[in-house]
Structure formats: structure tokens, C-alpha cells
Amino acid sequence: MVTIEEAIHLIKENLPEKKVELRATYSCNDFILAEDVYAQYPSPYFDNSAMDGYALSIEDTELLINAFEPKIFEVIGTSQAGIPFLSKIPMGKCIQVNTGAKIPENTGAIVPIEDIVFINHNMIKIKQPIKKFQHIRRKGEEFKENTLLLKKNTKLNPRNIALLLQAGKFEIFVYKKPKIVIITTGNELIPYNENLEEQDIEKGKIIDINSYILETILKEKGYEIKLFNNVKDIENEIYETIQKNINFDFFLLTGGVSVGPYDFVKKDVEKAGFKTIFWKIKQKPGKPIYFAKKENKVLFALPGNPVSSFINFQHYVLPAIHYYEEEIWNYKNILLKSHSEILNEQNRDAFFTIRILDNEYFEIAPNQGSHKISSIAYSDGYIIVPAGKKIHRDQTYPCYLWM
């Protein structure tokens, strides 16, 4: 049996090595970069207009700067975003430009619409002094070609993916998200998507809520999940299920991990070639948690009781998957004051589910017990009270929120 701290250390030390894959950049939201990424193209790609207005040649621009007087120009064309004017601008002429439109290479300034007077449909007069190169966005002024944009191990999101797409990086190397198998065991289980009938209750059947909770949370986080929620308490059933899915990275089992005559998990897992890292943590609830490793894959076996399973999932499994991806072990922590005195009289650390009161206090949720699903349904998270320790009323204490 190990302590909570020892268990976390052992999990970190034995997680699989990350795998790398080449993916379309647009499909990499929430992935982690496996390489430094450099710009394929500069930004902007070309000189362009920062305003709606009219572009003058460099020669006319310099004349107006040196001795400004209102001057009439003929409009000889248009440069739209995506449909550029392809020639140089002659002296005495100008072209209409839209914001973002590519401009001729000899452009000296953009004159905003509000600084001109329309003479007719193709003649304008400039009424304000201008500055050389005003309202021109220069090619590469944001970043040059081959500029380092994002470093390896950066977590990708829509904002920095947009940056990579802008820079012409349409494929990138990222770390693969882990593939996860969920196996719930028990002759008594009815799949959560089937109805529980009166005759089922008479036969001692129950709804498999563990598979629903674990599958839903992991799918919401974007992981590839394969669920087996009808594995019986029969020797070799778990072994065969594991062997058929041995290419997965994480195996997550619930039930059958204690010491009863029909608890075959540990035996079948070892038969499948997994090496035990630890079995049982000095805590309540959730003591009989099992962790094992085989080559580049790991296995967690959680207790069948829903509260024990969920607390272990929150405190060990989810942080482990996050650590595998980002090498950060974290929780959603918050400091709150205790609404009452709380005493742990046991000789092992105790997990209590809690409810938050007015964003300042917490209280113990009703119906504490490893089998009482309402204690997590009507709660916001949990606390850990060390063996033999007391939390005083109004004491500020670290609380873990559900992830």
C-alpha cells in the first residue's frame, strides 16, 4: 500500500512516452506541438493598403510633401482585396484601393477617402497634406519568412493555429492524443443506455453509471475512447478484452479490483503482461486502486463503487493523462473557508465531497459514502483531510473542484 503522494510520484514515473504524428494544422486544436514552427511566408504577404482610399505614385507623393497644394488626379483603376491593380501608377494618376488590397510597387502613399474631394467619377482632388508611405502596411512588418512562431510543447488553440495558417504552415508535427480503453466489469451491470426493469432489480442488477461518467468526461476532452461496458466477472474475460485492444495507450477499468472470489482484474491484467506498479492507496474511499504498466502503455483499475471510482478518476487518472500530454500535473484548486469543524478520525487520508457556499465557504456534501452517487451529484468537488487531522470552522483550506 502506498500514500497519495507516493502514488502520484509512481504514476508520473511510469507514464508512456508520447507519440508524434503529422496532422493538418486546422485539425490540431488542443494538441501539443512536437516541433518548433517557423513561418513559411512573411506577414503581411505583400505591401497593402491600411485604408480605403487612393494610392499615389512615389513621385507625386514626394512632390506633394515638398510643396503641398490641392491637386487633381485622374483615377485610372482599382485595386481590390484579392483583385490587384497589376501596373505601376503613372505620375498625375491614382488608383482606388480597398483596405487590405495589394498595392503597386511604386506606391508612395495612400490618401484616405475623407481627405479627398470628388470632382467627377474619375477625378479627385487631394485637400490635405500627406506623408510619405502613409497608411501602407509593409510586407513582413509583422514577421519575416523563417521567423520562429511557436516553440515545441506549445498547446495549440484557435488563436495560435490561425497564426500558423496565416504563415503558410498547413501541416505540423504534434503529439498524438492518447487512445483510451474503458472496461467496466461486473455480472450485475446493465449498460447505462438500456432500461433497468423490475425483474432486473430482483436479480440484483444495477445500472453501469461508471462507464457513462468516465466515457462522457473523456470524450468531452477530445480523447479517442473505446468502451466495453458488459465484461463479466469471469476469468480471462478481461484478459481477452485487453489483448484485442493492446494498441491503445491507456486502459481504464472499474470493478473487480478488490480481493473477492470474483475479482479477476489483477490476475487477468498480469496475464496480459502488465507489471504491477502499485496496488492500494492509503485513503478512504477508493483504497483498492491498481496501477500497472506494459511497455508503452499503462492501466488503471478503479473500484466499482461510483464515488470511489470517480474520486480516483479525478485525483489520479485525469491529472495523469494531462501530465502525459503537457508534463504538468494539475488540479482545479481553490481556497475556501470551512463552514464547520471537520475531523478525520481514521488512520488513512480521507476524501470528502463538498459543496461551495456563497463562493467563500465550503461544507461537506450530504450522503458521504463510496456507493452513494448523490454525494458527487450534489457536490462541487472534494477535500482531502490527512489521517487524524481536524479542520476548524472558518479555517481556509484547499479544495479540489471537479474537472
mmCIF file of C-alpha atoms in Angstrom, residues 81-279:
data_model
loop_
_atom_site.group_PDB
_atom_site.id
_atom_site.type_symbol
_atom_site.label_atom_id
_atom_site.label_comp_id
_atom_site.label_asym_id
_atom_site.label_seq_id
_atom_site.Cartn_x
_atom_site.Cartn_y
_atom_site.Cartn_z
ATOM 1 C CA ALA A 81 -8.649 42.739 -51.914
ATOM 2 C CA GLY A 82 -7.855 39.673 -53.992
ATOM 3 C CA ILE A 83 -8.022 41.550 -57.338
ATOM 4 C CA PRO A 84 -4.927 43.757 -57.542
ATOM 5 C CA PHE A 85 -4.045 46.559 -59.972
ATOM 6 C CA LEU A 86 -1.143 45.000 -61.865
ATOM 7 C CA SER A 87 0.658 48.025 -63.296
ATOM 8 C CA LYS A 88 2.701 50.843 -61.811
ATOM 9 C CA ILE A 89 0.949 54.130 -61.036
ATOM 10 C CA PRO A 90 1.851 56.837 -63.604
ATOM 11 C CA MET A 91 2.586 60.410 -62.439
ATOM 12 C CA GLY A 92 -0.506 62.551 -62.266
ATOM 13 C CA LYS A 93 -2.694 59.462 -61.917
ATOM 14 C CA CYS A 94 -4.002 57.443 -58.975
ATOM 15 C CA ILE A 95 -5.879 54.238 -58.291
ATOM 16 C CA GLN A 96 -8.698 53.480 -55.870
ATOM 17 C CA VAL A 97 -7.696 50.957 -53.192
ATOM 18 C CA ASN A 98 -9.585 48.960 -50.597
ATOM 19 C CA THR A 99 -8.304 48.059 -47.114
ATOM 20 C CA GLY A 100 -6.028 45.024 -47.386
ATOM 21 C CA ALA A 101 -5.647 45.298 -51.162
ATOM 22 C CA LYS A 102 -2.228 44.714 -52.719
ATOM 23 C CA ILE A 103 -0.678 47.963 -53.945
ATOM 24 C CA PRO A 104 1.684 48.663 -56.866
ATOM 25 C CA GLU A 105 5.393 48.574 -56.060
ATOM 26 C CA ASN A 106 5.823 52.313 -56.745
ATOM 27 C CA THR A 107 3.082 53.424 -54.329
ATOM 28 C CA GLY A 108 4.200 56.418 -52.262
ATOM 29 C CA ALA A 109 1.137 56.988 -50.069
ATOM 30 C CA ILE A 110 -2.488 56.075 -49.513
ATOM 31 C CA VAL A 111 -4.828 59.062 -49.248
ATOM 32 C CA PRO A 112 -7.934 58.205 -47.183
ATOM 33 C CA ILE A 113 -11.329 58.850 -48.754
ATOM 34 C CA GLU A 114 -12.097 61.541 -46.161
ATOM 35 C CA ASP A 115 -9.059 63.561 -47.343
ATOM 36 C CA ILE A 116 -10.182 63.896 -50.972
ATOM 37 C CA VAL A 117 -12.877 65.784 -52.891
ATOM 38 C CA PHE A 118 -14.680 64.077 -55.776
ATOM 39 C CA ILE A 119 -14.580 66.162 -58.949
ATOM 40 C CA ASN A 120 -16.398 63.554 -61.044
ATOM 41 C CA HIS A 121 -16.494 59.771 -61.338
ATOM 42 C CA ASN A 122 -12.821 59.537 -62.335
ATOM 43 C CA MET A 123 -11.257 62.738 -60.992
ATOM 44 C CA ILE A 124 -10.359 63.563 -57.373
ATOM 45 C CA LYS A 125 -8.693 66.450 -55.565
ATOM 46 C CA ILE A 126 -6.457 65.926 -52.527
ATOM 47 C CA LYS A 127 -7.354 68.528 -49.891
ATOM 48 C CA GLN A 128 -4.961 67.605 -47.014
ATOM 49 C CA PRO A 129 -1.149 67.432 -46.725
ATOM 50 C CA ILE A 130 0.179 63.879 -46.877
ATOM 51 C CA LYS A 131 3.156 61.941 -45.516
ATOM 52 C CA LYS A 132 5.432 59.616 -47.420
ATOM 53 C CA PHE A 133 4.303 55.962 -47.184
ATOM 54 C CA GLN A 134 1.291 56.855 -45.024
ATOM 55 C CA HIS A 135 -1.294 54.095 -44.482
ATOM 56 C CA ILE A 136 0.868 51.443 -46.157
ATOM 57 C CA ARG A 137 1.349 48.047 -44.496
ATOM 58 C CA ARG A 138 4.754 46.726 -45.499
ATOM 59 C CA LYS A 139 5.456 43.111 -46.499
ATOM 60 C CA GLY A 140 6.886 41.244 -43.500
ATOM 61 C CA GLU A 141 6.365 44.037 -40.983
ATOM 62 C CA GLU A 142 4.633 41.627 -38.562
ATOM 63 C CA PHE A 143 7.118 38.790 -39.067
ATOM 64 C CA LYS A 144 9.588 37.677 -41.739
ATOM 65 C CA GLU A 145 9.878 34.355 -43.510
ATOM 66 C CA ASN A 146 11.547 31.726 -41.261
ATOM 67 C CA THR A 147 10.643 33.627 -38.075
ATOM 68 C CA LEU A 148 10.140 31.292 -35.088
ATOM 69 C CA LEU A 149 6.409 31.453 -34.367
ATOM 70 C CA LEU A 150 5.741 28.751 -31.769
ATOM 71 C CA LYS A 151 8.057 26.591 -29.709
ATOM 72 C CA LYS A 152 7.849 22.854 -29.176
ATOM 73 C CA ASN A 153 5.429 21.820 -26.391
ATOM 74 C CA THR A 154 3.137 24.809 -27.002
ATOM 75 C CA LYS A 155 -0.523 23.945 -26.513
ATOM 76 C CA LEU A 156 -2.467 24.794 -29.653
ATOM 77 C CA ASN A 157 -5.676 26.802 -29.682
ATOM 78 C CA PRO A 158 -7.715 28.576 -32.386
ATOM 79 C CA ARG A 159 -5.680 31.770 -31.940
ATOM 80 C CA ASN A 160 -2.207 30.358 -32.471
ATOM 81 C CA ILE A 161 -3.457 27.905 -35.117
ATOM 82 C CA ALA A 162 -4.709 30.938 -37.049
ATOM 83 C CA LEU A 163 -1.188 32.380 -36.788
ATOM 84 C CA LEU A 164 0.320 29.203 -38.268
ATOM 85 C CA LEU A 165 -2.194 29.091 -41.112
ATOM 86 C CA GLN A 166 -1.506 32.759 -41.863
ATOM 87 C CA ALA A 167 2.207 31.919 -42.019
ATOM 88 C CA GLY A 168 1.646 29.094 -44.511
ATOM 89 C CA LYS A 169 2.103 26.136 -42.137
ATOM 90 C CA PHE A 170 -0.605 23.740 -43.264
ATOM 91 C CA GLU A 171 0.834 20.572 -41.691
ATOM 92 C CA ILE A 172 2.631 20.309 -38.354
ATOM 93 C CA PHE A 173 4.015 17.626 -36.078
ATOM 94 C CA VAL A 174 2.072 17.263 -32.837
ATOM 95 C CA TYR A 175 1.928 14.744 -30.029
ATOM 96 C CA LYS A 176 -0.825 12.214 -30.543
ATOM 97 C CA LYS A 177 -3.638 12.287 -28.051
ATOM 98 C CA PRO A 178 -3.767 9.064 -26.056
ATOM 99 C CA LYS A 179 -6.202 6.365 -27.106
ATOM 100 C CA ILE A 180 -8.134 5.115 -24.094
ATOM 101 C CA VAL A 181 -9.991 1.865 -23.459
ATOM 102 C CA ILE A 182 -12.671 1.861 -20.746
ATOM 103 C CA ILE A 183 -13.645 -1.546 -19.350
ATOM 104 C CA THR A 184 -16.334 -1.847 -16.701
ATOM 105 C CA THR A 185 -16.662 -5.261 -15.111
ATOM 106 C CA GLY A 186 -19.415 -6.964 -13.178
ATOM 107 C CA ASN A 187 -22.125 -9.581 -13.709
ATOM 108 C CA GLU A 188 -24.555 -7.166 -12.048
ATOM 109 C CA LEU A 189 -24.156 -4.323 -14.540
ATOM 110 C CA ILE A 190 -26.785 -3.140 -17.014
ATOM 111 C CA PRO A 191 -25.423 -0.757 -19.711
ATOM 112 C CA TYR A 192 -26.418 2.848 -18.986
ATOM 113 C CA ASN A 193 -28.198 3.162 -22.343
ATOM 114 C CA GLU A 194 -30.585 0.316 -21.525
ATOM 115 C CA ASN A 195 -33.607 0.435 -19.238
ATOM 116 C CA LEU A 196 -33.479 -1.200 -15.829
ATOM 117 C CA GLU A 197 -36.637 -3.249 -15.306
ATOM 118 C CA GLU A 198 -38.220 -4.519 -12.097
ATOM 119 C CA GLN A 199 -37.116 -8.072 -12.878
ATOM 120 C CA ASP A 200 -33.550 -6.833 -13.252
ATOM 121 C CA ILE A 201 -33.669 -5.315 -9.772
ATOM 122 C CA GLU A 202 -34.992 -8.595 -8.390
ATOM 123 C CA LYS A 203 -31.943 -10.303 -9.915
ATOM 124 C CA GLY A 204 -29.598 -7.845 -8.210
ATOM 125 C CA LYS A 205 -28.764 -5.858 -11.335
ATOM 126 C CA ILE A 206 -27.673 -2.196 -11.288
ATOM 127 C CA ILE A 207 -27.053 0.498 -13.896
ATOM 128 C CA ASP A 208 -23.431 0.870 -15.007
ATOM 129 C CA ILE A 209 -23.006 4.565 -14.203
ATOM 130 C CA ASN A 210 -19.208 4.409 -14.045
ATOM 131 C CA SER A 211 -18.847 3.865 -17.783
ATOM 132 C CA TYR A 212 -21.207 6.766 -18.507
ATOM 133 C CA ILE A 213 -19.299 9.218 -16.298
ATOM 134 C CA LEU A 214 -15.815 8.237 -17.463
ATOM 135 C CA GLU A 215 -16.688 7.987 -21.154
ATOM 136 C CA THR A 216 -18.559 11.297 -21.224
ATOM 137 C CA ILE A 217 -15.853 13.310 -19.480
ATOM 138 C CA LEU A 218 -13.046 11.864 -21.604
ATOM 139 C CA LYS A 219 -14.937 12.345 -24.861
ATOM 140 C CA GLU A 220 -15.674 15.964 -23.921
ATOM 141 C CA LYS A 221 -11.912 16.439 -23.565
ATOM 142 C CA GLY A 222 -11.353 15.177 -27.109
ATOM 143 C CA TYR A 223 -9.873 11.737 -26.494
ATOM 144 C CA GLU A 224 -10.464 8.664 -28.621
ATOM 145 C CA ILE A 225 -12.443 6.268 -26.438
ATOM 146 C CA LYS A 226 -13.411 2.630 -26.851
ATOM 147 C CA LEU A 227 -15.917 1.364 -24.295
ATOM 148 C CA PHE A 228 -16.552 -2.193 -23.124
ATOM 149 C CA ASN A 229 -19.303 -1.976 -20.527
ATOM 150 C CA ASN A 230 -20.509 -5.542 -20.402
ATOM 151 C CA VAL A 231 -17.451 -7.547 -19.320
ATOM 152 C CA LYS A 232 -18.443 -10.330 -16.939
ATOM 153 C CA ASP A 233 -16.717 -11.442 -13.738
ATOM 154 C CA ILE A 234 -15.317 -14.492 -15.466
ATOM 155 C CA GLU A 235 -11.652 -15.378 -15.539
ATOM 156 C CA ASN A 236 -9.947 -14.460 -18.833
ATOM 157 C CA GLU A 237 -12.757 -12.096 -19.937
ATOM 158 C CA ILE A 238 -10.705 -9.032 -19.038
ATOM 159 C CA TYR A 239 -7.527 -10.626 -20.393
ATOM 160 C CA GLU A 240 -9.140 -11.246 -23.789
ATOM 161 C CA THR A 241 -10.609 -7.726 -23.933
ATOM 162 C CA ILE A 242 -7.200 -6.205 -23.226
ATOM 163 C CA GLN A 243 -5.438 -8.411 -25.770
ATOM 164 C CA LYS A 244 -7.869 -7.405 -28.532
ATOM 165 C CA ASN A 245 -7.149 -3.724 -27.863
ATOM 166 C CA ILE A 246 -3.489 -3.839 -26.943
ATOM 167 C CA ASN A 247 -2.628 -0.983 -29.349
ATOM 168 C CA PHE A 248 -4.300 1.545 -27.036
ATOM 169 C CA ASP A 249 -2.265 3.756 -24.691
ATOM 170 C CA PHE A 250 -4.355 3.953 -21.511
ATOM 171 C CA PHE A 251 -6.560 1.217 -20.077
ATOM 172 C CA LEU A 252 -9.156 2.318 -17.540
ATOM 173 C CA LEU A 253 -11.017 -0.427 -15.677
ATOM 174 C CA THR A 254 -13.630 -0.242 -12.944
ATOM 175 C CA GLY A 255 -14.714 -3.032 -10.611
ATOM 176 C CA GLY A 256 -13.172 -6.403 -9.828
ATOM 177 C CA VAL A 257 -10.029 -4.953 -8.304
ATOM 178 C CA SER A 258 -10.556 -5.956 -4.681
ATOM 179 C CA VAL A 259 -9.943 -9.377 -3.097
ATOM 180 C CA GLY A 260 -13.283 -11.125 -3.633
ATOM 181 C CA PRO A 261 -13.588 -14.578 -5.240
ATOM 182 C CA TYR A 262 -14.834 -12.987 -8.494
ATOM 183 C CA ASP A 263 -12.323 -10.139 -8.628
ATOM 184 C CA PHE A 264 -10.228 -11.238 -11.599
ATOM 185 C CA VAL A 265 -8.838 -7.876 -12.740
ATOM 186 C CA LYS A 266 -5.376 -8.109 -11.196
ATOM 187 C CA LYS A 267 -4.891 -11.713 -12.302
ATOM 188 C CA ASP A 268 -6.038 -11.086 -15.880
ATOM 189 C CA VAL A 269 -4.044 -7.867 -16.188
ATOM 190 C CA GLU A 270 -0.839 -9.603 -15.105
ATOM 191 C CA LYS A 271 -1.585 -12.450 -17.519
ATOM 192 C CA ALA A 272 -1.768 -9.811 -20.285
ATOM 193 C CA GLY A 273 1.810 -8.853 -19.481
ATOM 194 C CA PHE A 274 1.305 -5.785 -17.306
ATOM 195 C CA LYS A 275 3.656 -5.248 -14.391
ATOM 196 C CA THR A 276 2.146 -4.051 -11.114
ATOM 197 C CA ILE A 277 3.428 -0.627 -10.061
ATOM 198 C CA PHE A 278 1.196 -0.319 -7.003
ATOM 199 C CA TRP A 279 -1.996 -1.799 -5.600
#
